[in-house]
CSV table of C-alpha atoms in Angstrom, one decimal:
chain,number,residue,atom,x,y,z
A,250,UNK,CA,36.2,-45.3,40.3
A,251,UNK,CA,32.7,-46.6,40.0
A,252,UNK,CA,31.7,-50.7,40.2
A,253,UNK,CA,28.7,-52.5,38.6
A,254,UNK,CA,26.8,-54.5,41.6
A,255,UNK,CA,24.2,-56.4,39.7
A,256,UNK,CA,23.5,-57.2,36.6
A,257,UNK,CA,20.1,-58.3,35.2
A,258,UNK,CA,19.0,-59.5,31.9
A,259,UNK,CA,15.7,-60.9,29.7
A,260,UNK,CA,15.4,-62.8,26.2
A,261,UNK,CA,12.8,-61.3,23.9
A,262,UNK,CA,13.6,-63.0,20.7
A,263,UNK,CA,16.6,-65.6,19.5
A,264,UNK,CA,19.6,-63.2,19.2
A,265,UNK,CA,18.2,-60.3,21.2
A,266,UNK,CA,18.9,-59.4,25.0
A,267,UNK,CA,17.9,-56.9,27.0
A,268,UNK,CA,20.8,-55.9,29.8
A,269,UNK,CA,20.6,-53.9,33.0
A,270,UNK,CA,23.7,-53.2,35.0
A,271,UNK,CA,23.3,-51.6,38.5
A,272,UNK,CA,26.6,-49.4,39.5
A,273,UNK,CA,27.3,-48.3,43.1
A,274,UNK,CA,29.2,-45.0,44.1
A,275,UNK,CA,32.9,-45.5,45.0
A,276,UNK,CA,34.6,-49.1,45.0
A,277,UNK,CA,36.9,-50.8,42.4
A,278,UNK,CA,35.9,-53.3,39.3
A,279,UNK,CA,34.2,-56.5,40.5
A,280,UNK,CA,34.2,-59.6,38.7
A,281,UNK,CA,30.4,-59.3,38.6
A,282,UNK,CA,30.9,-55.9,36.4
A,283,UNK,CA,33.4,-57.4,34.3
A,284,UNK,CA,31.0,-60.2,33.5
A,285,UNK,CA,28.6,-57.8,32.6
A,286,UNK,CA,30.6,-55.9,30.4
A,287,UNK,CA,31.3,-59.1,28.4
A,288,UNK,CA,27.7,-60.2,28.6
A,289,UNK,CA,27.1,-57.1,26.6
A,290,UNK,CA,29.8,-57.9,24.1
A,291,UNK,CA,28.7,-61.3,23.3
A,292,UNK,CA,25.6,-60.4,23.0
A,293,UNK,CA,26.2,-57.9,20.2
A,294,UNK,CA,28.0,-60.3,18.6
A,295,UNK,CA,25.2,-62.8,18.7
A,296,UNK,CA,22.9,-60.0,17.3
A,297,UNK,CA,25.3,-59.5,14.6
A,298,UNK,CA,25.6,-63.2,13.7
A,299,UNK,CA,21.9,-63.8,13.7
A,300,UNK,CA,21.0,-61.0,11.7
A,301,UNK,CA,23.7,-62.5,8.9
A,302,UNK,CA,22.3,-65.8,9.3
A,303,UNK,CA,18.8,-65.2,8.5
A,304,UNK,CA,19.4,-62.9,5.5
A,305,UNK,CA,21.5,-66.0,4.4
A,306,UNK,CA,18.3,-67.8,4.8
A,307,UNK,CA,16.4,-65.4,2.9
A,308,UNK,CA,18.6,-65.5,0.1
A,309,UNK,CA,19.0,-69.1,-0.3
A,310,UNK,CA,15.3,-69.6,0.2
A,311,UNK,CA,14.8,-66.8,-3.0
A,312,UNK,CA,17.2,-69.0,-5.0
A,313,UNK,CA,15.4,-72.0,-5.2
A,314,UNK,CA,12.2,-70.2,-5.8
A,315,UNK,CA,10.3,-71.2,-9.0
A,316,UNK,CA,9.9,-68.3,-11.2
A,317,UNK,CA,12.3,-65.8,-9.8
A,318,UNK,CA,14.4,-63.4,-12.0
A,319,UNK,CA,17.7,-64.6,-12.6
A,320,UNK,CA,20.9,-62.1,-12.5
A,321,UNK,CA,23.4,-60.6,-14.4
A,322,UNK,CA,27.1,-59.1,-13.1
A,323,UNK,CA,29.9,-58.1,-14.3
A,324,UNK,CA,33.1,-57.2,-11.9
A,325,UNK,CA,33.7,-53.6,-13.0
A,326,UNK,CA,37.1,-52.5,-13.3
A,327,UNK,CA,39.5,-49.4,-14.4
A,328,UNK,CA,38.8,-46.4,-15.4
A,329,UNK,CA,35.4,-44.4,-17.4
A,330,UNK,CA,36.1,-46.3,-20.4
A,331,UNK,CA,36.9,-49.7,-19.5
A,332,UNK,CA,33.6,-49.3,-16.7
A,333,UNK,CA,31.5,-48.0,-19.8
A,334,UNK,CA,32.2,-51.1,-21.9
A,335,UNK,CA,31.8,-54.0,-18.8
A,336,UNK,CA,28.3,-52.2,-17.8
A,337,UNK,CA,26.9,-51.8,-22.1
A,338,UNK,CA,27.9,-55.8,-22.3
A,339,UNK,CA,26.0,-56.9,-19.0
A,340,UNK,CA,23.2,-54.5,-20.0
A,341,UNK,CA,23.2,-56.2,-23.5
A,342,UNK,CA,23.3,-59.5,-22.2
A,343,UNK,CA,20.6,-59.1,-19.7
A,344,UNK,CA,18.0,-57.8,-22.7
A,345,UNK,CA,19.0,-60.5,-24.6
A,346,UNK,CA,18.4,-62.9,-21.5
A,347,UNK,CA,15.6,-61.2,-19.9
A,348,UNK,CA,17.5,-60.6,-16.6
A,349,UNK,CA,18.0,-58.4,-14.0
A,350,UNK,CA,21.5,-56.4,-13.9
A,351,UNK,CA,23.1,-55.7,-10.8
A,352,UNK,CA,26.0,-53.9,-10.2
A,353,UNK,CA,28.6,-52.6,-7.8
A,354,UNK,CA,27.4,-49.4,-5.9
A,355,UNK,CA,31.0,-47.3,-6.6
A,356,UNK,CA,31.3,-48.4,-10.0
A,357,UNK,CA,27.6,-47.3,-11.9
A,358,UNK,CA,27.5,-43.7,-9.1
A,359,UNK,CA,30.8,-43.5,-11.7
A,360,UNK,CA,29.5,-43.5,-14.5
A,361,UNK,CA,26.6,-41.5,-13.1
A,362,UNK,CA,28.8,-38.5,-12.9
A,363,UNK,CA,28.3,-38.2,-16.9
A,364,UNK,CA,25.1,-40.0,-17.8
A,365,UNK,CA,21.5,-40.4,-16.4
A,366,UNK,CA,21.7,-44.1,-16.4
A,367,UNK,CA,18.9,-45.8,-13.9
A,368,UNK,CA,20.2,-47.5,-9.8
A,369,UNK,CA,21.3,-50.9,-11.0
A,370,UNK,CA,22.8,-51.5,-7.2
A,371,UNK,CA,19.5,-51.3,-5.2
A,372,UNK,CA,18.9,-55.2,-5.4
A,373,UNK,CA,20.7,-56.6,-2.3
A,374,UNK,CA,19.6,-59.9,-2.7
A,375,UNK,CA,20.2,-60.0,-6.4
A,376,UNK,CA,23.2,-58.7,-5.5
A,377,UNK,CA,24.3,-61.6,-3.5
A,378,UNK,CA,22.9,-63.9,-5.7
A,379,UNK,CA,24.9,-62.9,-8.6
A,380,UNK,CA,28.2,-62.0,-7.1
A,381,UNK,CA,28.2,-65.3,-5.2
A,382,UNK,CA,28.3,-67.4,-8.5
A,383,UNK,CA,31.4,-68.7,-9.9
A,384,UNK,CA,32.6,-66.0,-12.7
A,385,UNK,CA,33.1,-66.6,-16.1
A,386,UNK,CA,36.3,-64.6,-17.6
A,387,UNK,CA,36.6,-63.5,-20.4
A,388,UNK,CA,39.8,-64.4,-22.2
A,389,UNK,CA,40.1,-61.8,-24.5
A,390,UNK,CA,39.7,-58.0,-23.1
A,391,UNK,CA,40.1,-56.1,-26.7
A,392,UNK,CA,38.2,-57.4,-29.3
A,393,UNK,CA,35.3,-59.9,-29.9
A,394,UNK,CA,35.5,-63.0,-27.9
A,395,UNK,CA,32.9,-65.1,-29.7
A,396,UNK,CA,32.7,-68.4,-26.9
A,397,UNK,CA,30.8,-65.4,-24.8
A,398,UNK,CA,29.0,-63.8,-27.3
A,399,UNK,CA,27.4,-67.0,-28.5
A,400,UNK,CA,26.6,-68.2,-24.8
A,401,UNK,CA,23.2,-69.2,-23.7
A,402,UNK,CA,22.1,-67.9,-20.3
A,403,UNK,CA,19.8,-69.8,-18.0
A,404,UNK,CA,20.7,-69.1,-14.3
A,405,UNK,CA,22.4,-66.4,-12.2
A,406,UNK,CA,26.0,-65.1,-14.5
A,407,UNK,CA,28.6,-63.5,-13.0
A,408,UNK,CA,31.3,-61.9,-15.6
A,409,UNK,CA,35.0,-60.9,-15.1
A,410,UNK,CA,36.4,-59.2,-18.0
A,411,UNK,CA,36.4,-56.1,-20.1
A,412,UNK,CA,34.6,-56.7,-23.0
A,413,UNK,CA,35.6,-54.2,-25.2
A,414,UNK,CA,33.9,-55.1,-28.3
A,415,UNK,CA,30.9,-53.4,-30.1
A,416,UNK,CA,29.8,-56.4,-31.2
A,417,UNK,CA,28.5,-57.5,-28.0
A,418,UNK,CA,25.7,-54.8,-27.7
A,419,UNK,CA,25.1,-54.0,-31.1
A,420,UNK,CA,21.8,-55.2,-31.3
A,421,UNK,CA,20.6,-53.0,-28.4
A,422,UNK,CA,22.5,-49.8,-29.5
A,423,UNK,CA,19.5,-48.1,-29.3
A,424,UNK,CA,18.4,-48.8,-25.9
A,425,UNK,CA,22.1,-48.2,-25.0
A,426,UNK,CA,22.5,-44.5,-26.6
A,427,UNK,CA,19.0,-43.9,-24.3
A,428,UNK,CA,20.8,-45.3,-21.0
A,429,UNK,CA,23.8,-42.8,-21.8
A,430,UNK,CA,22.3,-39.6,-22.3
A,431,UNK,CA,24.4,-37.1,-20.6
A,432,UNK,CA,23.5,-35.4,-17.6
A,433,UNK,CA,21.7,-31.9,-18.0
A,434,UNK,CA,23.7,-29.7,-16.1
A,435,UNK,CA,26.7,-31.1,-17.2
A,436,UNK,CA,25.9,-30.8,-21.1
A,437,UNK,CA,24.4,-27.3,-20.9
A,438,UNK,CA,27.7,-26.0,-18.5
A,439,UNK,CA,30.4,-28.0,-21.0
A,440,UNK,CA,28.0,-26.1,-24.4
A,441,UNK,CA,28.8,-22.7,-22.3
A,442,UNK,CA,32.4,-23.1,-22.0
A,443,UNK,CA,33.5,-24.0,-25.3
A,444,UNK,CA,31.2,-20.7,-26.4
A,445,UNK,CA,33.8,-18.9,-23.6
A,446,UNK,CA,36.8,-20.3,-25.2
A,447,UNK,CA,35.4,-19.8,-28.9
A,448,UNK,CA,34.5,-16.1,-27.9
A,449,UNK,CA,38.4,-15.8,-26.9
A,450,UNK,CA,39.6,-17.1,-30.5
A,451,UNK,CA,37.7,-14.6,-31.7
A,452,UNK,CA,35.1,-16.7,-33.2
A,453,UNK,CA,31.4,-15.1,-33.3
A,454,UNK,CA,29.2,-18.6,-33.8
A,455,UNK,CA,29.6,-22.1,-32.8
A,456,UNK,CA,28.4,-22.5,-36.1
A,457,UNK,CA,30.8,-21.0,-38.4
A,458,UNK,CA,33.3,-23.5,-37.3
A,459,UNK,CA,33.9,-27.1,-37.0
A,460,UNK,CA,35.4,-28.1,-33.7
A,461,UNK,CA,38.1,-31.3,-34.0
A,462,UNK,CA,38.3,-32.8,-30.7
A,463,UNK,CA,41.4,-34.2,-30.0
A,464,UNK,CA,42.6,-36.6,-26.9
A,465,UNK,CA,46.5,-37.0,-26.1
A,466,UNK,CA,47.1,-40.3,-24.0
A,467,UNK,CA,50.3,-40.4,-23.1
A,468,UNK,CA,51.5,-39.6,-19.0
A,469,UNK,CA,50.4,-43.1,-17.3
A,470,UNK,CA,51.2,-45.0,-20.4
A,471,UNK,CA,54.7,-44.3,-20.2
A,472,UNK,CA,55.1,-45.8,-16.8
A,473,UNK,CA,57.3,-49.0,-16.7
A,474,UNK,CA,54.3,-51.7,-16.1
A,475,UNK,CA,52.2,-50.2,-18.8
A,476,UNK,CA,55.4,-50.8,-21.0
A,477,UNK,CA,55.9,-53.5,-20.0
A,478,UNK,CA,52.4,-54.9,-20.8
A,479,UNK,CA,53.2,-53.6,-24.0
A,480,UNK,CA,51.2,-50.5,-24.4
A,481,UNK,CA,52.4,-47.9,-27.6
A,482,UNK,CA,51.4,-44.1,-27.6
A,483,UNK,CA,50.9,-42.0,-30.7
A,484,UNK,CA,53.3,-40.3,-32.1
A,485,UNK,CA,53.2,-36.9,-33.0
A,486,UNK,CA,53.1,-37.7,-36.7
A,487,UNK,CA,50.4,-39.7,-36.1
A,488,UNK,CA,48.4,-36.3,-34.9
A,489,UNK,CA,49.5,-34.2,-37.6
A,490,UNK,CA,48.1,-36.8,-40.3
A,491,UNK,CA,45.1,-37.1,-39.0
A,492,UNK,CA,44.6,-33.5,-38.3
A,493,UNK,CA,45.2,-33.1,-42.0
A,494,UNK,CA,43.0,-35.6,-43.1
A,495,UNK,CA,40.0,-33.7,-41.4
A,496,UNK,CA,41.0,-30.3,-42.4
A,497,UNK,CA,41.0,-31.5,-46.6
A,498,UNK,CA,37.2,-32.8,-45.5
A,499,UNK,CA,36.1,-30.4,-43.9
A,500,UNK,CA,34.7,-26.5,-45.2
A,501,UNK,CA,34.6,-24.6,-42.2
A,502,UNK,CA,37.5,-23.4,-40.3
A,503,UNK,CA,38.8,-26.1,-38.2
A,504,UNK,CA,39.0,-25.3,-34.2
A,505,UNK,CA,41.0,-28.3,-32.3
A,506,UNK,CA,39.5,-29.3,-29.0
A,507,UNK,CA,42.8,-30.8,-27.1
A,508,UNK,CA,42.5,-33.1,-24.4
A,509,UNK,CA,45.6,-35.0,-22.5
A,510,UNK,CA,46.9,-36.2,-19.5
A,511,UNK,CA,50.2,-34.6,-20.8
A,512,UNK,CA,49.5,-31.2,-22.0
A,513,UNK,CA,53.2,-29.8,-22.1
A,514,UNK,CA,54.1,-32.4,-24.6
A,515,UNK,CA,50.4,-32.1,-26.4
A,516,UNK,CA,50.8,-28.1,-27.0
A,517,UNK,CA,54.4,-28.5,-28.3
A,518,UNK,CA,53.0,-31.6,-31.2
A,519,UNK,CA,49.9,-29.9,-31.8
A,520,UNK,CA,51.0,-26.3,-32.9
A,521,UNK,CA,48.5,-24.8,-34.1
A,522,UNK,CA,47.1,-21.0,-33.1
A,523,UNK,CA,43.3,-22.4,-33.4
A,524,UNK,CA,43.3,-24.7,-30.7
A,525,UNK,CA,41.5,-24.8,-27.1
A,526,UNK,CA,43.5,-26.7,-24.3
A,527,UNK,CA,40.9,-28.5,-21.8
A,528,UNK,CA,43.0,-27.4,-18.4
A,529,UNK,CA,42.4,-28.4,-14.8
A,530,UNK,CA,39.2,-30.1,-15.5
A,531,UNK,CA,37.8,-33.1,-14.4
A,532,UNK,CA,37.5,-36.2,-16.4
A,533,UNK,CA,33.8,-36.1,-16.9
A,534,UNK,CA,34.0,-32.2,-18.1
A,535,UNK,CA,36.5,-33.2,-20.5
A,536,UNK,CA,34.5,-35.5,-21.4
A,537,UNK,CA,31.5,-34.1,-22.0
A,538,UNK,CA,33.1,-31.0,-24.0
A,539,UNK,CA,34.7,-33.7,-26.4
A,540,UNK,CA,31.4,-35.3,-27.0
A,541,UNK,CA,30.4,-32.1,-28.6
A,542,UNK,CA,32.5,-32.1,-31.0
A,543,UNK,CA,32.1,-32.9,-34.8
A,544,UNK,CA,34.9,-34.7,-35.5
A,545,UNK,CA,37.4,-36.9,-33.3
A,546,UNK,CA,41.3,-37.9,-33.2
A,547,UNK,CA,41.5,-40.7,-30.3
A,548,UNK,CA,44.9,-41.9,-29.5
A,549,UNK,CA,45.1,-45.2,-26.9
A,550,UNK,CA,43.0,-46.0,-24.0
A,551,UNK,CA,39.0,-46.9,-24.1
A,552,UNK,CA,37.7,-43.3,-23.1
A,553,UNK,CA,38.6,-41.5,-26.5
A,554,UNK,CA,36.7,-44.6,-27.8
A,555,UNK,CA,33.6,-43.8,-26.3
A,556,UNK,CA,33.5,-40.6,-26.8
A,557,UNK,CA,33.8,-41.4,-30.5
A,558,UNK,CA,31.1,-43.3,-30.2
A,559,UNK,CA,29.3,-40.3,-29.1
A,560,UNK,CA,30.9,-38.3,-32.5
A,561,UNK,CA,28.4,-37.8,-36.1
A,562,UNK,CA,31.3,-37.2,-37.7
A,563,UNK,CA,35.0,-38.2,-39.1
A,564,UNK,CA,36.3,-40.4,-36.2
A,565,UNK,CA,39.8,-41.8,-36.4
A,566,UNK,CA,41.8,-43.7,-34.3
A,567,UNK,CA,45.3,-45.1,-34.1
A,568,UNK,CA,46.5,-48.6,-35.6
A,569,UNK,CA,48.9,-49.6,-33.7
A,570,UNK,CA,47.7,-49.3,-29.7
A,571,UNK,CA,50.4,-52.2,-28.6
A,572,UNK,CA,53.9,-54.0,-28.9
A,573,UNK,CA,53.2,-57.8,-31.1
A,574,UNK,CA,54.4,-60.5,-28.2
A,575,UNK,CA,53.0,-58.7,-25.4
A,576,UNK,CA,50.8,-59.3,-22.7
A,577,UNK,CA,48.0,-57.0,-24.1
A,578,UNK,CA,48.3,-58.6,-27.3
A,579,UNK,CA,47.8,-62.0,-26.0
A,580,UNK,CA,44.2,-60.8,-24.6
A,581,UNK,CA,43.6,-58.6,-27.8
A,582,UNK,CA,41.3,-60.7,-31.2
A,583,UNK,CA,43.0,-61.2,-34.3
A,584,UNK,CA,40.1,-59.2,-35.3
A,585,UNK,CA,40.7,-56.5,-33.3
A,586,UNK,CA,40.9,-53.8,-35.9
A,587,UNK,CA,37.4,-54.4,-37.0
A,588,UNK,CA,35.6,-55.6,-33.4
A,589,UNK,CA,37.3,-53.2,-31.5
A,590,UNK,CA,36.8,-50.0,-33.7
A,591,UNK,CA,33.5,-49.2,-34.0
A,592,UNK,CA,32.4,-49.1,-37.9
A,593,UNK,CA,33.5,-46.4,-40.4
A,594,UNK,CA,35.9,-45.2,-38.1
A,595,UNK,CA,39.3,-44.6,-39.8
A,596,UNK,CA,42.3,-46.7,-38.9
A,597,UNK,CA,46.0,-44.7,-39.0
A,598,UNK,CA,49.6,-45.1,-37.9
């Protein structure tokens, strides 16, 4: 057992102490050791509470400050897709604005696994700023939701929603397609394995073919709550027309590129000899090896949108993504079929 004797201690600065406790050799606990010990404790505590106070002041003090940038934030949500389409709309907005975007650390490192976009989540005081604000939602999630898109912007915004609508960004496409250029690495390792799996068809030249990339969402979707929300997946007919319509179109032999998150059910609807299965990859390899496709088959869900978006060629996607009367249909445009697919894409069922 050990016992602190004395305890001394000196202020240097609002919130700061500095404390020396003296221990003897042998003894029990005093009451002047246990008053040390929670000297020390409410001390730290004090040091914790100032430093939070006077970044509080700083922040408050930037606010009111003539001529300071305003922000832009979005509370990003779900999964590559749906983070894809909240961070294009903030960026658009905050061209269109001339504002600052700020953004949740976990959410843009995601979509940094795929593409070299610039640290948006750097700018702590923006950051507070923006998030602090009362959010606007968005009250339609698929689809152009024109009481946002028309909005005028004067002061900090904080967004909730998905904004899943071309139309939002449009304008800045081309700054967009420079923020999501794919990383290096990841584009030259995804070129090198569909060259592997080409070489095992027996196929001499990524150039004597046409590659059809295909994605199969099916797995999570057929769990109760998405059901429920009233979420449909494609059918296998739906697969087999399109895969027909591309292979009339097109004059080279047609390769498939199959993607899913249910590949049992994917190899027995596909059927076809000239196909490559994407197996035990991660999301942003699959990704990136579907980008690099010529032509696209998307089924539900906002990542086979976006890597249409990346396609040049025949894109199509599937008409009917959701039950009529459901809760996804109530936060899904009229219009949906013509803000929600991107142009010249090609609508089936």
């Amino acid at each position: 057992m050990w016992a602190l004797r004395h305890c001394s201690f000196t202020i240097s600065r609002p919130g700061t102490m500095n404390i020396r406790c003296m221990n003897t050799r042998g003894g029990r606990l005093t009451l002047t050791s246990v008053f040390c010990v929670l000297l020390i404790i409410i001390v730290t505590y004090n040091q914790l509470v100032y430093d939070v106070i006077v970044e509080e002041l700083d922040v408050l003090r930037y606010k009111y400050q003539a001529g300071r940038t305003k922000y832009i934030c979005c509370d990003m949500s779900g999964g590559l897709g749906n983070l894809l389409f909240q961070y294009t709309f903030t960026l658009a907005m905050s061209l269109r604005f001339n504002m600052t975007m700020v953004c949740e650390t976990d959410k843009i490192h995601t979509i940094q696994q795929i593409f070299d976009i610039p640290d948006c989540a750097d700018d702590n005081r923006g950051f507070r700023l923006c998030f602090g604000e009362r959010a606007i939602t968005n009250k339609f999630n698929v689809g152009y939701d024109s009481k946002v898109g028309n909005m005028l912007l004067e002061d900090d915004t904080h967004f909730i929603g998905y904004f899943q609508s071309w139309l939002y960004w449009i304008k800045y496409e081309d700054t967009i397609k420079e923020r999501l250029t794919m990383k290096s690495d990841l584009k030259a390792s995804a070129k090198s394995y569909i060259e592997a799996c080409l070489h095992e068809l027996g196929v001499e030249t990524r150039s004597s073919v046409s590659l059809v990339g295909v994605h199969v969402r099916r797995g999570d979707l057929l769990n109760y709550k998405f059901r429920w929300y009233g979420y449909f997946v494609a059918p296998e007919e739906y697969f087999h027309k399109a895969m027909a319509y591309i292979t009339k179109r097109v004059r080279k032999p047609v390769v498939y590129v199959i993607s899913s998150n249910d590949m049992e059910w994917s190899r027995a609807a596909v059927k076809a000899t000239n196909a490559v299965f994407l197996l035990n990859n991660t999301r942003e390899f699959d990704f990136a090896v579907l980008t690099m496709c010529d032509h696209f088959i998307m089924s539900v869900g906002t990542f086979g949108w976006w890597v249409g978006w990346h396609i040049q060629g025949i894109v199509i996607y599937y008409l009917k993504p959701f039950r009529p009367d459901s809760g996804l249909s109530r936060v899904t445009t009229n219009d949906y079929v013509t803000t929600f697919a991107y142009p010249k894409w090609i609508g089936m069922s």
